[in-house]
Coordinates of N, CA and C in Angstrom, one line a residue:
M246 N 55.4 -59.0 -33.5 CA 56.5 -58.0 -33.5 C 56.0 -56.8 -34.3
L247 N 56.5 -55.6 -33.9 CA 56.1 -54.4 -34.6 C 56.9 -54.3 -35.9
S248 N 56.1 -53.9 -37.0 CA 56.8 -53.8 -38.3 C 57.6 -52.5 -38.4
K249 N 58.5 -52.4 -39.3 CA 59.2 -51.2 -39.6 C 58.3 -50.0 -39.8
K250 N 57.3 -50.3 -40.6 CA 56.3 -49.2 -41.0 C 55.6 -48.7 -39.7
R251 N 55.1 -49.6 -38.9 CA 54.4 -49.1 -37.7 C 55.4 -48.5 -36.7
F252 N 56.6 -49.0 -36.6 CA 57.6 -48.3 -35.7 C 57.9 -46.9 -36.2
T253 N 58.0 -46.8 -37.5 CA 58.3 -45.4 -38.0 C 57.1 -44.5 -37.7
E254 N 55.9 -45.0 -37.7 CA 54.8 -44.2 -37.3 C 54.9 -43.8 -35.8
V255 N 55.3 -44.7 -35.0 CA 55.5 -44.4 -33.6 C 56.5 -43.3 -33.4
L256 N 57.6 -43.5 -34.1 CA 58.7 -42.5 -34.0 C 58.2 -41.1 -34.4
D257 N 57.3 -41.0 -35.4 CA 56.8 -39.7 -35.8 C 55.9 -39.1 -34.7
I258 N 55.2 -40.0 -34.0 CA 54.4 -39.5 -32.8 C 55.3 -39.0 -31.7
I259 N 56.3 -39.8 -31.4 CA 57.2 -39.4 -30.4 C 58.0 -38.1 -30.7
A260 N 58.3 -37.9 -32.0 CA 58.9 -36.7 -32.5 C 58.0 -35.5 -32.2
D261 N 56.7 -35.7 -32.4 CA 55.8 -34.6 -32.1 C 55.7 -34.3 -30.6
M262 N 55.9 -35.3 -29.8 CA 55.8 -35.2 -28.4 C 57.0 -34.5 -27.8
F263 N 58.2 -34.8 -28.4 CA 59.4 -34.3 -27.8 C 60.3 -33.8 -29.0
P264 N 59.9 -32.7 -29.6 CA 60.7 -32.2 -30.8 C 62.1 -31.7 -30.4
E265 N 62.2 -31.3 -29.1 CA 63.5 -30.7 -28.7 C 64.3 -31.6 -27.8
A266 N 64.1 -32.9 -27.9 CA 64.8 -33.9 -27.1 C 66.3 -33.7 -27.3
H267 N 67.1 -33.8 -26.3 CA 68.5 -33.6 -26.3 C 69.2 -34.3 -25.1
G268 N 70.5 -34.4 -25.2 CA 71.2 -34.9 -24.0 C 71.2 -33.9 -22.9
E269 N 70.9 -34.4 -21.7 CA 70.7 -33.5 -20.5 C 71.9 -33.4 -19.6
L270 N 73.0 -34.1 -19.9 CA 74.2 -33.9 -19.1 C 74.9 -32.6 -19.4
T271 N 75.3 -31.9 -18.4 CA 75.9 -30.6 -18.6 C 77.4 -30.7 -18.8
S272 N 77.9 -30.1 -19.9 CA 79.4 -30.1 -20.2 C 79.7 -29.0 -21.1
D273 N 81.0 -28.6 -21.1 CA 81.5 -27.5 -22.0 C 82.4 -28.1 -23.1
T274 N 82.9 -29.2 -22.9 CA 83.8 -29.8 -23.9 C 83.5 -31.3 -24.1
P275 N 84.0 -31.9 -25.2 CA 83.9 -33.3 -25.4 C 84.5 -34.1 -24.3
F276 N 85.6 -33.7 -23.7 CA 86.2 -34.4 -22.6 C 85.2 -34.4 -21.4
Q277 N 84.7 -33.2 -21.1 CA 83.8 -33.2 -19.9 C 82.5 -34.0 -20.2
L278 N 82.0 -34.0 -21.4 CA 80.9 -34.9 -21.7 C 81.2 -36.4 -21.5
L279 N 82.4 -36.8 -21.9 CA 82.9 -38.1 -21.7 C 82.9 -38.5 -20.2
I280 N 83.4 -37.6 -19.4 CA 83.5 -37.9 -18.0 C 82.1 -37.9 -17.4
A281 N 81.2 -37.0 -17.8 CA 79.8 -37.0 -17.3 C 79.1 -38.2 -17.6
V282 N 79.3 -38.8 -18.9 CA 78.6 -40.0 -19.3 C 79.1 -41.2 -18.5
I283 N 80.4 -41.2 -18.2 CA 80.9 -42.3 -17.4 C 80.3 -42.2 -16.0
L284 N 80.2 -41.1 -15.4 CA 79.6 -40.9 -14.1 C 78.1 -41.2 -14.1
S285 N 77.5 -41.1 -15.2 CA 76.0 -41.3 -15.2 C 75.6 -42.8 -15.2
A286 N 76.5 -43.7 -15.3 CA 76.2 -45.1 -15.2 C 75.5 -45.4 -13.8
Q287 N 74.4 -46.0 -13.8 CA 73.6 -46.3 -12.6 C 73.4 -45.1 -11.8
A288 N 73.2 -44.0 -12.4 CA 73.0 -42.7 -11.7 C 72.1 -41.8 -12.6
T289 N 71.4 -40.8 -12.0 CA 70.6 -40.0 -12.8 C 71.4 -38.8 -13.4
D290 N 71.0 -38.3 -14.6 CA 71.6 -37.1 -15.1 C 71.5 -35.9 -14.2
K291 N 70.4 -35.8 -13.5 CA 70.3 -34.7 -12.5 C 71.3 -34.8 -11.4
G292 N 71.5 -36.0 -10.9 CA 72.5 -36.2 -9.9 C 73.9 -35.9 -10.4
V293 N 74.2 -36.3 -11.6 CA 75.6 -36.1 -12.1 C 75.8 -34.6 -12.3
N294 N 74.7 -33.9 -12.8 CA 74.8 -32.5 -13.1 C 75.0 -31.6 -11.8
K295 N 74.6 -32.2 -10.7 CA 74.9 -31.5 -9.4 C 76.3 -31.6 -9.0
A296 N 77.0 -32.7 -9.4 CA 78.3 -32.9 -8.9 C 79.4 -32.4 -9.9
T297 N 79.1 -32.4 -11.1 CA 80.2 -32.1 -12.1 C 80.7 -30.6 -12.1
P298 N 79.8 -29.6 -11.8 CA 80.4 -28.3 -11.8 C 81.6 -28.1 -10.9
A299 N 81.6 -28.6 -9.7 CA 82.8 -28.6 -8.9 C 83.9 -29.4 -9.4
L300 N 83.6 -30.6 -9.9 CA 84.6 -31.5 -10.5 C 85.3 -30.8 -11.7
F301 N 84.5 -30.2 -12.6 CA 85.1 -29.6 -13.8 C 85.8 -28.3 -13.5
A302 N 85.4 -27.6 -12.4 CA 86.1 -26.4 -12.0 C 87.5 -26.7 -11.5
A303 N 87.6 -27.9 -10.8 CA 88.9 -28.3 -10.3 C 89.8 -29.0 -11.4
Y304 N 89.1 -29.8 -12.2 CA 89.8 -30.6 -13.3 C 89.0 -30.4 -14.6
P305 N 89.3 -29.3 -15.3 CA 88.5 -29.0 -16.5 C 88.9 -29.8 -17.7
D306 N 90.1 -30.5 -17.7 CA 90.5 -31.2 -18.9 C 91.3 -32.5 -18.5
S307 N 91.7 -33.2 -19.5 CA 92.3 -34.5 -19.2 C 93.7 -34.3 -18.6
K308 N 94.4 -33.3 -18.9 CA 95.7 -33.1 -18.3 C 95.6 -32.8 -16.8
S309 N 94.7 -32.0 -16.4 CA 94.5 -31.8 -15.0 C 94.0 -33.0 -14.2
L310 N 93.0 -33.6 -14.8 CA 92.4 -34.8 -14.1 C 93.4 -36.0 -14.0
A311 N 94.2 -36.1 -15.0 CA 95.2 -37.2 -15.0 C 96.2 -37.1 -13.8
Q312 N 96.3 -35.9 -13.3 CA 97.2 -35.6 -12.2 C 96.5 -35.5 -10.8
A313 N 95.2 -35.8 -10.8 CA 94.4 -35.6 -9.6 C 94.6 -36.8 -8.7
A314 N 94.5 -36.5 -7.4 CA 94.5 -37.6 -6.4 C 93.1 -38.2 -6.3
V315 N 93.1 -39.5 -6.2 CA 91.8 -40.2 -6.1 C 90.9 -39.7 -5.0
S316 N 91.5 -39.5 -3.9 CA 90.7 -39.0 -2.7 C 90.0 -37.7 -3.0
D317 N 90.7 -36.8 -3.7 CA 90.1 -35.5 -4.0 C 88.9 -35.6 -5.0
V318 N 89.1 -36.5 -6.0 CA 88.0 -36.7 -6.9 C 86.8 -37.4 -6.2
E319 N 87.1 -38.4 -5.4 CA 86.0 -39.0 -4.6 C 85.2 -38.0 -3.8
R320 N 85.9 -37.1 -3.2 CA 85.2 -36.1 -2.4 C 84.3 -35.2 -3.2
L321 N 84.7 -34.9 -4.5 CA 83.9 -34.1 -5.3 C 82.6 -34.8 -6.0
I322 N 82.7 -36.2 -6.1 CA 81.7 -36.9 -6.7 C 81.0 -37.9 -5.8
K323 N 81.2 -37.7 -4.5 CA 80.7 -38.7 -3.5 C 79.2 -38.8 -3.5
T324 N 78.4 -37.9 -4.0 CA 77.0 -37.9 -4.1 C 76.5 -38.9 -5.2
I325 N 77.4 -39.3 -6.0 CA 77.0 -40.1 -7.2 C 77.3 -41.6 -6.8
G326 N 76.4 -42.5 -7.2 CA 76.5 -43.9 -6.9 C 77.8 -44.5 -7.5
L327 N 78.4 -45.4 -6.8 CA 79.6 -46.1 -7.2 C 80.8 -45.1 -7.3
Y328 N 80.8 -44.0 -6.5 CA 81.7 -42.9 -6.7 C 83.2 -43.3 -6.6
R329 N 83.5 -44.3 -5.8 CA 84.9 -44.7 -5.6 C 85.4 -45.4 -6.8
S330 N 84.7 -46.3 -7.4 CA 85.2 -46.9 -8.7 C 85.2 -45.9 -9.8
K331 N 84.2 -45.1 -9.8 CA 84.1 -44.1 -10.9 C 85.2 -43.1 -10.8
A332 N 85.6 -42.7 -9.6 CA 86.8 -41.8 -9.4 C 88.0 -42.4 -10.0
K333 N 88.3 -43.6 -9.8 CA 89.4 -44.3 -10.3 C 89.3 -44.4 -11.8
N334 N 88.2 -44.7 -12.3 CA 88.0 -44.8 -13.8 C 88.2 -43.5 -14.5
I335 N 87.7 -42.4 -14.0 CA 87.8 -41.2 -14.8 C 89.2 -40.7 -14.7
I336 N 89.9 -40.9 -13.7 CA 91.4 -40.6 -13.6 C 92.2 -41.4 -14.6
R337 N 91.9 -42.7 -14.6 CA 92.6 -43.6 -15.5 C 92.3 -43.3 -17.0
T338 N 91.0 -42.9 -17.2 CA 90.6 -42.4 -18.5 C 91.4 -41.2 -19.0
A339 N 91.5 -40.2 -18.1 CA 92.3 -39.0 -18.4 C 93.7 -39.3 -18.6
I340 N 94.3 -40.2 -17.9 CA 95.7 -40.6 -18.1 C 95.9 -41.3 -19.5
M341 N 95.0 -42.2 -19.8 CA 95.1 -42.8 -21.1 C 94.9 -41.8 -22.3
I342 N 94.0 -40.9 -22.1 CA 93.8 -39.8 -23.2 C 95.1 -39.0 -23.4
E343 N 95.8 -38.7 -22.2 CA 97.0 -37.9 -22.3 C 98.1 -38.8 -22.9
E344 N 98.3 -40.0 -22.4 CA 99.5 -40.8 -22.8 C 99.3 -41.6 -24.1
D345 N 98.1 -42.0 -24.4 CA 97.9 -42.9 -25.5 C 97.3 -42.2 -26.7
F346 N 96.6 -41.1 -26.5 CA 95.9 -40.4 -27.6 C 96.2 -38.9 -27.7
G347 N 97.4 -38.5 -27.1 CA 97.9 -37.2 -27.3 C 96.9 -36.1 -26.8
G348 N 96.2 -36.4 -25.8 CA 95.3 -35.4 -25.2 C 94.0 -35.2 -25.9
Q349 N 93.7 -36.1 -26.9 CA 92.5 -35.9 -27.7 C 91.6 -37.2 -27.5
I350 N 90.3 -37.0 -27.4 CA 89.4 -38.1 -27.3 C 89.3 -38.8 -28.7
P351 N 89.6 -40.1 -28.7 CA 89.5 -40.8 -30.0 C 88.1 -40.8 -30.5
Q352 N 88.0 -40.5 -31.8 CA 86.7 -40.5 -32.5 C 86.4 -41.8 -33.2
D353 N 86.6 -42.9 -32.5 CA 86.5 -44.2 -33.0 C 85.8 -45.0 -31.9
K354 N 84.8 -45.8 -32.2 CA 84.0 -46.5 -31.2 C 84.8 -47.5 -30.4
A355 N 85.6 -48.3 -31.2 CA 86.4 -49.4 -30.6 C 87.5 -48.8 -29.7
L356 N 88.2 -47.7 -30.1 CA 89.2 -47.1 -29.3 C 88.6 -46.4 -28.1
L357 N 87.5 -45.8 -28.2 CA 86.8 -45.2 -27.0 C 86.5 -46.2 -26.0
Q358 N 86.2 -47.4 -26.4 CA 85.8 -48.5 -25.4 C 87.0 -49.1 -24.8
T359 N 88.2 -48.7 -25.1 CA 89.4 -49.1 -24.4 C 89.6 -48.3 -23.1
L360 N 88.9 -47.2 -23.0 CA 89.0 -46.3 -21.9 C 88.2 -46.9 -20.7
P361 N 88.8 -46.8 -19.5 CA 88.1 -47.3 -18.3 C 86.7 -46.7 -18.1
G362 N 85.7 -47.6 -17.9 CA 84.4 -47.1 -17.6 C 83.6 -46.8 -18.9
V363 N 84.2 -47.0 -20.0 CA 83.5 -46.7 -21.3 C 83.1 -47.9 -22.0
G364 N 81.7 -48.1 -22.1 CA 81.2 -49.2 -22.8 C 80.6 -48.7 -24.1
R365 N 79.9 -49.6 -24.8 CA 79.3 -49.2 -26.1 C 78.3 -48.1 -26.0
K366 N 77.5 -48.1 -25.0 CA 76.5 -47.0 -24.8 C 77.2 -45.6 -24.7
T367 N 78.2 -45.6 -23.8 CA 78.9 -44.4 -23.5 C 79.6 -43.9 -24.8
A368 N 80.2 -44.8 -25.5 CA 80.9 -44.4 -26.7 C 79.9 -43.8 -27.7
N369 N 78.8 -44.4 -27.9 CA 77.8 -43.9 -28.8 C 77.3 -42.5 -28.4
V370 N 77.1 -42.3 -27.1 CA 76.6 -41.0 -26.7 C 77.7 -39.9 -27.0
V371 N 78.9 -40.2 -26.6 CA 80.0 -39.2 -26.8 C 80.2 -38.9 -28.3
L372 N 80.3 -40.0 -29.1 CA 80.5 -39.8 -30.5 C 79.4 -39.0 -31.2
G373 N 78.2 -39.3 -30.8 CA 77.0 -38.6 -31.3 C 76.9 -37.2 -30.9
D374 N 76.9 -36.9 -29.6 CA 76.7 -35.6 -29.0 C 77.9 -34.7 -29.1
A375 N 79.1 -35.2 -29.1 CA 80.3 -34.4 -29.1 C 80.8 -34.2 -30.5
F376 N 80.6 -35.2 -31.4 CA 81.2 -35.2 -32.7 C 80.3 -35.4 -33.8
G377 N 79.0 -35.6 -33.6 CA 78.0 -35.8 -34.6 C 78.2 -37.1 -35.4
I378 N 78.9 -38.0 -34.8 CA 79.1 -39.3 -35.5 C 77.9 -40.2 -35.2
P379 N 77.1 -40.7 -36.2 CA 75.9 -41.4 -36.0 C 76.0 -42.7 -35.1
G380 N 75.1 -42.9 -34.3 CA 75.0 -44.0 -33.4 C 73.8 -44.0 -32.6
I381 N 73.3 -45.1 -32.1 CA 72.2 -45.2 -31.2 C 72.6 -45.8 -29.9
A382 N 72.6 -45.0 -28.9 CA 73.0 -45.5 -27.5 C 71.8 -46.1 -26.9
V383 N 71.9 -47.4 -26.5 CA 70.8 -48.1 -25.9 C 71.0 -48.1 -24.4
D384 N 70.2 -47.2 -23.7 CA 70.2 -47.2 -22.3 C 69.0 -47.9 -21.8
T385 N 68.7 -47.8 -20.5 CA 67.5 -48.5 -20.0 C 66.2 -48.0 -20.6
H386 N 66.1 -46.8 -20.9 CA 64.9 -46.2 -21.5 C 64.7 -46.8 -22.9
V387 N 65.7 -46.7 -23.7 CA 65.6 -47.1 -25.1 C 65.3 -48.6 -25.2
E388 N 66.0 -49.4 -24.3 CA 65.7 -50.8 -24.3 C 64.3 -51.1 -23.8
R389 N 63.8 -50.4 -22.8 CA 62.4 -50.6 -22.3 C 61.4 -50.3 -23.4
I390 N 61.5 -49.2 -24.1 CA 60.6 -48.8 -25.1 C 60.6 -49.8 -26.2
S391 N 61.8 -50.2 -26.7 CA 61.9 -51.1 -27.8 C 61.2 -52.4 -27.5
K392 N 61.3 -52.9 -26.2 CA 60.6 -54.1 -25.9 C 59.1 -54.0 -25.6
R393 N 58.7 -52.9 -25.0 CA 57.3 -52.7 -24.8 C 56.5 -52.6 -26.1
L394 N 57.2 -52.0 -27.1 CA 56.5 -51.8 -28.4 C 56.7 -53.1 -29.2
Q395 N 57.4 -54.1 -28.7 CA 57.7 -55.3 -29.4 C 58.4 -55.1 -30.7
L396 N 59.3 -54.1 -30.7 CA 60.2 -54.0 -31.9 C 61.2 -55.1 -31.8
V397 N 61.6 -55.6 -30.6 CA 62.4 -56.7 -30.4 C 61.8 -57.6 -29.4
K398 N 62.3 -58.8 -29.3 CA 61.9 -59.8 -28.3 C 62.2 -59.4 -26.9
Q399 N 61.5 -59.8 -25.9 CA 61.8 -59.4 -24.6 C 63.1 -60.0 -24.1
S400 N 63.6 -61.0 -24.8 CA 64.9 -61.6 -24.4 C 66.1 -61.0 -25.1
A401 N 65.8 -60.0 -26.0 CA 66.9 -59.3 -26.8 C 67.9 -58.7 -25.9
T402 N 69.2 -58.8 -26.3 CA 70.3 -58.2 -25.6 C 70.3 -56.7 -26.0
V403 N 71.1 -55.9 -25.2 CA 71.3 -54.5 -25.6 C 71.8 -54.3 -27.0
T404 N 72.8 -55.2 -27.3 CA 73.4 -55.1 -28.6 C 72.4 -55.4 -29.7
E405 N 71.5 -56.4 -29.4 CA 70.4 -56.8 -30.4 C 69.4 -55.6 -30.6
V406 N 69.1 -54.9 -29.5 CA 68.2 -53.8 -29.6 C 68.9 -52.7 -30.5
E407 N 70.2 -52.4 -30.2 CA 70.9 -51.4 -31.0 C 70.9 -51.8 -32.5
E408 N 71.2 -53.1 -32.8 CA 71.3 -53.5 -34.2 C 69.9 -53.4 -34.9
K409 N 68.8 -53.7 -34.2 CA 67.5 -53.6 -34.7 C 67.1 -52.2 -35.0
L410 N 67.4 -51.3 -34.1 CA 67.1 -49.9 -34.3 C 67.9 -49.3 -35.5
M411 N 69.1 -49.7 -35.6 CA 70.0 -49.3 -36.7 C 69.4 -49.7 -38.1
K412 N 68.7 -50.8 -38.1 CA 68.1 -51.4 -39.3 C 66.8 -50.6 -39.7
V413 N 66.1 -50.2 -38.7 CA 64.8 -49.6 -39.0 C 64.8 -48.1 -39.0
V414 N 65.8 -47.5 -38.5 CA 65.9 -46.0 -38.5 C 67.0 -45.6 -39.4
P415 N 66.8 -44.6 -40.3 CA 67.8 -44.1 -41.2 C 69.0 -43.5 -40.4
E416 N 70.2 -43.8 -40.9 CA 71.4 -43.4 -40.2 C 71.4 -41.9 -39.8
E417 N 71.0 -41.1 -40.7 CA 71.0 -39.6 -40.4 C 70.1 -39.3 -39.2
E418 N 69.2 -40.2 -38.8 CA 68.3 -39.9 -37.7 C 68.6 -40.7 -36.4
W419 N 69.7 -41.4 -36.4 CA 70.1 -42.2 -35.3 C 70.2 -41.4 -34.0
I420 N 71.0 -40.3 -34.1 CA 71.2 -39.5 -32.9 C 69.9 -38.9 -32.3
T421 N 69.2 -38.3 -33.2 CA 67.9 -37.6 -32.8 C 66.9 -38.7 -32.3
T422 N 66.8 -39.8 -32.9 CA 65.9 -40.9 -32.4 C 66.3 -41.4 -31.1
H423 N 67.6 -41.5 -30.8 CA 68.1 -41.9 -29.5 C 67.6 -41.0 -28.4
H424 N 67.7 -39.7 -28.7 CA 67.3 -38.7 -27.6 C 65.8 -38.7 -27.5
R425 N 65.1 -38.8 -28.5 CA 63.6 -38.8 -28.4 C 63.1 -40.1 -27.7
L426 N 63.7 -41.2 -28.0 CA 63.3 -42.4 -27.2 C 63.6 -42.3 -25.7
I427 N 64.7 -41.7 -25.4 CA 65.1 -41.5 -24.0 C 64.1 -40.5 -23.3
F428 N 63.7 -39.4 -24.0 CA 62.7 -38.5 -23.4 C 61.4 -39.2 -23.2
F429 N 61.0 -40.0 -24.2 CA 59.7 -40.7 -24.2 C 59.7 -41.7 -23.0
G430 N 60.8 -42.4 -22.8 CA 60.9 -43.3 -21.7 C 61.1 -42.7 -20.3
R431 N 61.8 -41.5 -20.3 CA 62.1 -40.8 -19.0 C 60.9 -40.0 -18.5
Y432 N 60.1 -39.5 -19.5 CA 59.1 -38.5 -19.0 C 57.7 -39.0 -19.4
H433 N 57.5 -40.1 -20.1 CA 56.1 -40.5 -20.4 C 56.0 -42.0 -20.2
C434 N 56.7 -42.9 -20.9 CA 56.6 -44.3 -20.8 C 57.6 -44.8 -19.7
T435 N 57.4 -44.4 -18.5 CA 58.3 -44.6 -17.4 C 58.3 -46.1 -17.0
A436 N 59.3 -46.5 -16.2 CA 59.4 -47.9 -15.8 C 58.3 -48.3 -14.9
R437 N 58.0 -47.5 -13.9 CA 57.0 -47.9 -12.9 C 55.6 -47.3 -13.0
A438 N 55.5 -46.2 -13.6 CA 54.1 -45.6 -13.8 C 54.0 -45.0 -15.2
P439 N 54.0 -45.8 -16.2 CA 53.8 -45.3 -17.6 C 52.4 -44.7 -17.7
K440 N 52.4 -43.6 -18.5 CA 51.1 -42.9 -18.7 C 50.3 -43.5 -19.9
C441 N 49.9 -44.7 -19.7 CA 49.3 -45.5 -20.8 C 47.9 -44.9 -21.2
T442 N 47.2 -44.4 -20.2 CA 45.8 -44.0 -20.5 C 45.8 -42.7 -21.4
A443 N 46.9 -42.0 -21.3 CA 46.9 -40.7 -22.1 C 48.1 -40.8 -23.1
C444 N 48.3 -42.0 -23.7 CA 49.4 -42.1 -24.6 C 49.0 -42.2 -26.0
P445 N 49.5 -41.3 -26.9 CA 49.2 -41.4 -28.3 C 49.8 -42.6 -29.0
V446 N 50.7 -43.3 -28.3 CA 51.3 -44.5 -28.9 C 50.5 -45.7 -28.6
L447 N 49.5 -45.6 -27.7 CA 48.8 -46.8 -27.2 C 48.3 -47.7 -28.3
P448 N 47.8 -47.2 -29.5 CA 47.3 -48.1 -30.5 C 48.3 -49.0 -31.1
Y449 N 49.6 -48.7 -30.8 CA 50.7 -49.5 -31.4 C 51.3 -50.4 -30.3
C450 N 50.8 -50.3 -29.1 CA 51.6 -50.9 -27.9 C 50.8 -52.0 -27.3
H451 N 51.5 -53.2 -27.3 CA 50.9 -54.4 -26.6 C 51.0 -54.2 -25.0
F452 N 52.0 -53.5 -24.6 CA 52.2 -53.4 -23.1 C 51.1 -52.6 -22.5
G453 N 50.7 -51.5 -23.1 CA 49.8 -50.5 -22.5 C 48.3 -50.8 -22.8
G454 N 48.0 -51.8 -23.6 CA 46.6 -52.0 -23.9 C 46.4 -52.8 -25.2
K455 N 45.2 -52.9 -25.7 CA 45.0 -53.6 -26.9 C 45.6 -53.0 -28.1
L456 N 46.1 -53.7 -29.0 CA 46.8 -53.2 -30.1 C 45.8 -52.9 -31.2
S457 N 46.0 -51.7 -31.8 CA 45.1 -51.3 -32.9 C 45.2 -52.3 -34.0
S458 N 44.1 -52.5 -34.7 CA 44.0 -53.5 -35.8 C 44.4 -52.9 -37.1
K459 N 44.7 -51.6 -37.1 CA 45.0 -51.0 -38.4 C 46.4 -51.3 -38.9

């Protein structure tokens, strides 16, 4: 398994590779970010960003979306995977925000996860990017990188990956680290064609080749 010291060295390398890593979902408000993240489940950020301008033009806030017809929302997001269930979820989420939280997004991880379509990953993304509340959202990229580098066992659950990262990364760097790991996984250490031969992290990586002895 990769030690904390060696993983910290890897993070420094990734920071140099992607110093401007950031969330790539387009939104103007915390509510819109919440909706975009819900829609991004099993979909690409690029695909979500193509659909949300029309959605947010029609329903810019929780009050308007709570009153929307499911068929109208489905029409606006039909290019996104699972759009039927997602349309129902975002409308129900908007209704709950209006009725249960006074029109405000709860800034609490447990409360956020009571909203339809909101899991731990979504809650961490919204709290971090919208409110600056520290958290590490483990998506497919973060999980893949953590396992390829053997920071965690291959059998580790998403929650175990998150807990391990929270132990080895200082809290004040959780949000930044989350984005950098995503960029590294999305644009370099990809699922199907990782750029192993030109990877500065290779000396630390069992997956991509022999591990450095240093």
